[in-house]
Amino acid sequence: MLLYGVLEEMIDGILVITAQGQIKYANQSAQDICQLLTASRSNLPSQIWKVCVALLETQQFLPEQMFILEDEIRAEQAHNLRVRVRRIECEVNEVCLLVTIENRDRNNQSVALAEARRYGLTSRETEVWMLRRSNLSYKAIAAKLHIAIDTVKKHIKNIHAKQQVAMWREPQ
């Protein structure tokens, strides 16, 4: 019971699926991602199944080796997802696949917020930094925040200066 509680609280999506593609377990995050990709909380998205099939095919040729396959998926709603698949034994003689799905955008936002605190960024610099860490261009950041591109450049320059100061202060 404790294990299920831990899995439910994980930020990453966790799926346990059979070798035939049936979902045996999906935490809340995985259900949300499945719904994002297929409009159904209980269907396995084809993008994820393709990675699973690749792992199963690889395991047929090298059954003694343990592999972890990884792929990037970009959802239409601009979510960048990293999918990792590995083989596990569910029950005696039953092969299952453990699929972890990382929402890269959410992780980038968390990293950007932690960096903003570490560097002592202003609220506006934090907004700019979070968008920049999401790989938005200066032009896209300016449009999203309704500011001039030169203002974005100024904020990025200030952020880099604060990064340098923070690096000098940190013990080596």
mmCIF file of C-alpha atoms in Angstrom:
data_model
loop_
_atom_site.group_PDB
_atom_site.id
_atom_site.type_symbol
_atom_site.label_atom_id
_atom_site.label_comp_id
_atom_site.label_asym_id
_atom_site.label_seq_id
_atom_site.Cartn_x
_atom_site.Cartn_y
_atom_site.Cartn_z
ATOM 1 C CA MET A 1 0.000 0.000 0.000
ATOM 2 C CA LEU A 2 2.826 2.387 0.837
ATOM 3 C CA LEU A 3 4.368 1.814 -2.601
ATOM 4 C CA TYR A 4 1.139 2.795 -4.350
ATOM 5 C CA GLY A 5 0.929 5.942 -2.239
ATOM 6 C CA VAL A 6 4.472 6.882 -3.221
ATOM 7 C CA LEU A 7 3.816 6.197 -6.908
ATOM 8 C CA GLU A 8 0.657 8.321 -6.846
ATOM 9 C CA GLU A 9 2.542 11.292 -5.424
ATOM 10 C CA MET A 10 5.325 11.222 -8.015
ATOM 11 C CA ILE A 11 5.488 14.125 -10.424
ATOM 12 C CA ASP A 12 6.522 11.845 -13.283
ATOM 13 C CA GLY A 13 3.939 9.641 -14.923
ATOM 14 C CA ILE A 14 4.362 5.963 -14.068
ATOM 15 C CA LEU A 15 2.817 3.206 -16.180
ATOM 16 C CA VAL A 16 3.118 -0.547 -15.817
ATOM 17 C CA ILE A 17 1.972 -2.254 -18.987
ATOM 18 C CA THR A 18 1.917 -5.807 -20.262
ATOM 19 C CA ALA A 19 3.889 -6.941 -23.290
ATOM 20 C CA GLN A 20 0.572 -6.803 -25.169
ATOM 21 C CA GLY A 21 0.065 -3.110 -24.390
ATOM 22 C CA GLN A 22 -2.525 -3.396 -21.628
ATOM 23 C CA ILE A 23 -2.176 -0.888 -18.799
ATOM 24 C CA LYS A 24 -1.864 -2.656 -15.428
ATOM 25 C CA TYR A 25 -1.151 0.480 -13.414
ATOM 26 C CA ALA A 26 -1.095 4.208 -14.117
ATOM 27 C CA ASN A 27 -0.548 6.900 -11.515
ATOM 28 C CA GLN A 28 -2.514 10.150 -11.693
ATOM 29 C CA SER A 29 0.198 11.959 -13.636
ATOM 30 C CA ALA A 30 0.350 9.155 -16.236
ATOM 31 C CA GLN A 31 -3.438 9.203 -16.585
ATOM 32 C CA ASP A 32 -3.325 12.960 -17.199
ATOM 33 C CA ILE A 33 -0.624 12.521 -19.849
ATOM 34 C CA CYS A 34 -2.531 9.679 -21.538
ATOM 35 C CA GLN A 35 -5.581 11.932 -21.673
ATOM 36 C CA LEU A 36 -3.466 14.728 -23.140
ATOM 37 C CA LEU A 37 -2.158 12.426 -25.893
ATOM 38 C CA THR A 38 -5.261 10.310 -26.632
ATOM 39 C CA ALA A 39 -8.273 12.086 -25.086
ATOM 40 C CA SER A 40 -8.644 9.000 -22.883
ATOM 41 C CA ARG A 41 -7.225 8.375 -19.415
ATOM 42 C CA SER A 42 -7.120 4.596 -19.896
ATOM 43 C CA ASN A 43 -5.747 4.109 -23.423
ATOM 44 C CA LEU A 44 -2.036 3.751 -24.056
ATOM 45 C CA PRO A 45 -0.899 6.486 -26.475
ATOM 46 C CA SER A 46 0.621 5.180 -29.707
ATOM 47 C CA GLN A 47 3.710 7.381 -29.248
ATOM 48 C CA ILE A 48 4.478 5.587 -25.978
ATOM 49 C CA TRP A 49 3.595 2.132 -27.336
ATOM 50 C CA LYS A 50 6.117 2.587 -30.183
ATOM 51 C CA VAL A 51 8.927 2.977 -27.630
ATOM 52 C CA CYS A 52 7.661 -0.109 -25.791
ATOM 53 C CA VAL A 53 7.607 -2.160 -29.006
ATOM 54 C CA ALA A 54 11.168 -1.076 -29.793
ATOM 55 C CA LEU A 55 12.289 -2.281 -26.360
ATOM 56 C CA LEU A 56 10.448 -5.600 -26.712
ATOM 57 C CA GLU A 57 12.044 -6.184 -30.119
ATOM 58 C CA THR A 58 15.501 -5.352 -28.759
ATOM 59 C CA GLN A 59 14.983 -7.715 -25.808
ATOM 60 C CA GLN A 60 14.154 -10.568 -28.215
ATOM 61 C CA PHE A 61 17.638 -10.347 -29.718
ATOM 62 C CA LEU A 62 19.470 -9.851 -26.415
ATOM 63 C CA PRO A 63 17.239 -11.372 -23.710
ATOM 64 C CA GLU A 64 19.954 -11.460 -21.035
ATOM 65 C CA GLN A 65 20.674 -7.738 -21.271
ATOM 66 C CA MET A 66 18.596 -5.130 -19.499
ATOM 67 C CA PHE A 67 17.874 -2.095 -21.625
ATOM 68 C CA ILE A 68 16.285 1.254 -20.975
ATOM 69 C CA LEU A 69 14.971 2.969 -24.068
ATOM 70 C CA GLU A 70 14.277 6.663 -24.057
ATOM 71 C CA ASP A 71 12.464 8.943 -26.467
ATOM 72 C CA GLU A 72 11.152 12.498 -26.640
ATOM 73 C CA ILE A 73 7.517 13.207 -27.441
ATOM 74 C CA ARG A 74 6.120 16.619 -28.237
ATOM 75 C CA ALA A 75 2.410 16.874 -27.545
ATOM 76 C CA GLU A 76 0.223 19.243 -29.538
ATOM 77 C CA GLN A 77 -0.399 21.339 -26.444
ATOM 78 C CA ALA A 78 3.323 22.237 -26.439
ATOM 79 C CA HIS A 79 4.324 19.732 -23.758
ATOM 80 C CA ASN A 80 7.755 18.175 -24.129
ATOM 81 C CA LEU A 81 7.730 14.672 -22.687
ATOM 82 C CA ARG A 82 10.618 12.272 -22.089
ATOM 83 C CA VAL A 83 9.570 8.620 -22.096
ATOM 84 C CA ARG A 84 11.755 5.895 -20.557
ATOM 85 C CA VAL A 85 10.866 2.220 -20.865
ATOM 86 C CA ARG A 86 12.449 -0.777 -19.120
ATOM 87 C CA ARG A 87 11.445 -4.395 -18.724
ATOM 88 C CA ILE A 88 10.339 -5.661 -15.312
ATOM 89 C CA GLU A 89 8.943 -8.923 -13.966
ATOM 90 C CA CYS A 90 5.363 -8.313 -12.797
ATOM 91 C CA GLU A 91 4.546 -11.815 -11.703
ATOM 92 C CA VAL A 92 6.104 -15.214 -12.298
ATOM 93 C CA ASN A 93 6.774 -15.552 -16.032
ATOM 94 C CA GLU A 94 4.935 -12.322 -16.843
ATOM 95 C CA VAL A 95 6.988 -9.642 -18.509
ATOM 96 C CA CYS A 96 5.803 -6.097 -18.042
ATOM 97 C CA LEU A 97 7.198 -2.738 -18.986
ATOM 98 C CA LEU A 98 7.805 0.111 -16.584
ATOM 99 C CA VAL A 99 7.237 3.402 -18.372
ATOM 100 C CA THR A 100 8.213 6.705 -16.785
ATOM 101 C CA ILE A 101 7.007 9.888 -18.437
ATOM 102 C CA GLU A 102 8.758 13.099 -17.497
ATOM 103 C CA ASN A 103 7.094 16.403 -18.299
ATOM 104 C CA ARG A 104 10.198 18.320 -19.366
ATOM 105 C CA ASP A 105 8.371 21.661 -19.384
ATOM 106 C CA ARG A 106 7.289 21.277 -15.760
ATOM 107 C CA ASN A 107 10.812 20.224 -14.756
ATOM 108 C CA ASN A 108 12.319 23.196 -16.602
ATOM 109 C CA GLN A 109 9.918 25.498 -14.743
ATOM 110 C CA SER A 110 10.980 24.004 -11.402
ATOM 111 C CA VAL A 111 14.658 24.443 -12.279
ATOM 112 C CA ALA A 112 14.055 28.026 -13.415
ATOM 113 C CA LEU A 113 12.267 28.879 -10.150
ATOM 114 C CA ALA A 114 15.072 27.350 -8.082
ATOM 115 C CA GLU A 115 17.643 29.308 -10.090
ATOM 116 C CA ALA A 116 15.618 32.508 -9.672
ATOM 117 C CA ARG A 117 15.775 32.098 -5.891
ATOM 118 C CA ARG A 118 19.478 31.219 -5.954
ATOM 119 C CA TYR A 119 20.374 34.213 -8.135
ATOM 120 C CA GLY A 120 18.044 36.669 -6.389
ATOM 121 C CA LEU A 121 16.076 37.545 -9.527
ATOM 122 C CA THR A 122 13.283 40.094 -9.528
ATOM 123 C CA SER A 123 9.767 38.896 -10.323
ATOM 124 C CA ARG A 124 10.027 40.179 -13.907
ATOM 125 C CA GLU A 125 13.451 38.581 -14.379
ATOM 126 C CA THR A 126 11.962 35.342 -13.059
ATOM 127 C CA GLU A 127 9.167 35.512 -15.640
ATOM 128 C CA VAL A 128 11.694 36.121 -18.408
ATOM 129 C CA TRP A 129 13.989 33.353 -17.124
ATOM 130 C CA MET A 130 11.187 30.788 -16.926
ATOM 131 C CA LEU A 131 10.225 31.496 -20.524
ATOM 132 C CA ARG A 132 13.847 31.424 -21.659
ATOM 133 C CA ARG A 133 14.397 28.064 -19.902
ATOM 134 C CA SER A 134 11.391 26.822 -21.892
ATOM 135 C CA ASN A 135 13.453 27.557 -25.034
ATOM 136 C CA LEU A 136 11.410 30.535 -26.148
ATOM 137 C CA SER A 137 13.168 33.067 -28.347
ATOM 138 C CA TYR A 138 13.681 36.662 -27.231
ATOM 139 C CA LYS A 139 10.984 37.681 -29.703
ATOM 140 C CA ALA A 140 8.497 35.124 -28.306
ATOM 141 C CA ILE A 141 9.264 36.186 -24.723
ATOM 142 C CA ALA A 142 8.722 39.840 -25.647
ATOM 143 C CA ALA A 143 5.391 39.029 -27.282
ATOM 144 C CA LYS A 144 4.208 36.887 -24.371
ATOM 145 C CA LEU A 145 5.119 39.505 -21.744
ATOM 146 C CA HIS A 146 4.107 42.496 -23.907
ATOM 147 C CA ILE A 147 7.542 44.107 -23.645
ATOM 148 C CA ALA A 148 10.179 45.194 -26.156
ATOM 149 C CA ILE A 149 12.834 42.739 -27.346
ATOM 150 C CA ASP A 150 15.492 45.137 -26.023
ATOM 151 C CA THR A 151 13.886 44.859 -22.580
ATOM 152 C CA VAL A 152 14.107 41.063 -22.788
ATOM 153 C CA LYS A 153 17.785 41.371 -23.743
ATOM 154 C CA LYS A 154 18.376 43.687 -20.780
ATOM 155 C CA HIS A 155 16.705 41.228 -18.394
ATOM 156 C CA ILE A 156 18.704 38.286 -19.775
ATOM 157 C CA LYS A 157 21.922 40.305 -19.438
ATOM 158 C CA ASN A 158 21.048 41.075 -15.787
ATOM 159 C CA ILE A 159 20.212 37.416 -15.146
ATOM 160 C CA HIS A 160 23.560 36.273 -16.542
ATOM 161 C CA ALA A 161 25.349 38.861 -14.398
ATOM 162 C CA LYS A 162 23.538 37.587 -11.298
ATOM 163 C CA GLN A 163 24.450 34.015 -12.269
ATOM 164 C CA GLN A 164 28.116 34.991 -12.416
ATOM 165 C CA VAL A 165 27.950 36.669 -9.007
ATOM 166 C CA ALA A 166 26.261 33.586 -7.528
ATOM 167 C CA MET A 167 28.935 31.312 -9.027
ATOM 168 C CA TRP A 168 31.734 33.440 -7.540
ATOM 169 C CA ARG A 169 30.103 33.290 -4.107
ATOM 170 C CA GLU A 170 29.592 29.516 -4.088
ATOM 171 C CA PRO A 171 32.426 27.559 -2.484
ATOM 172 C CA GLN A 172 34.356 25.416 -4.910
#
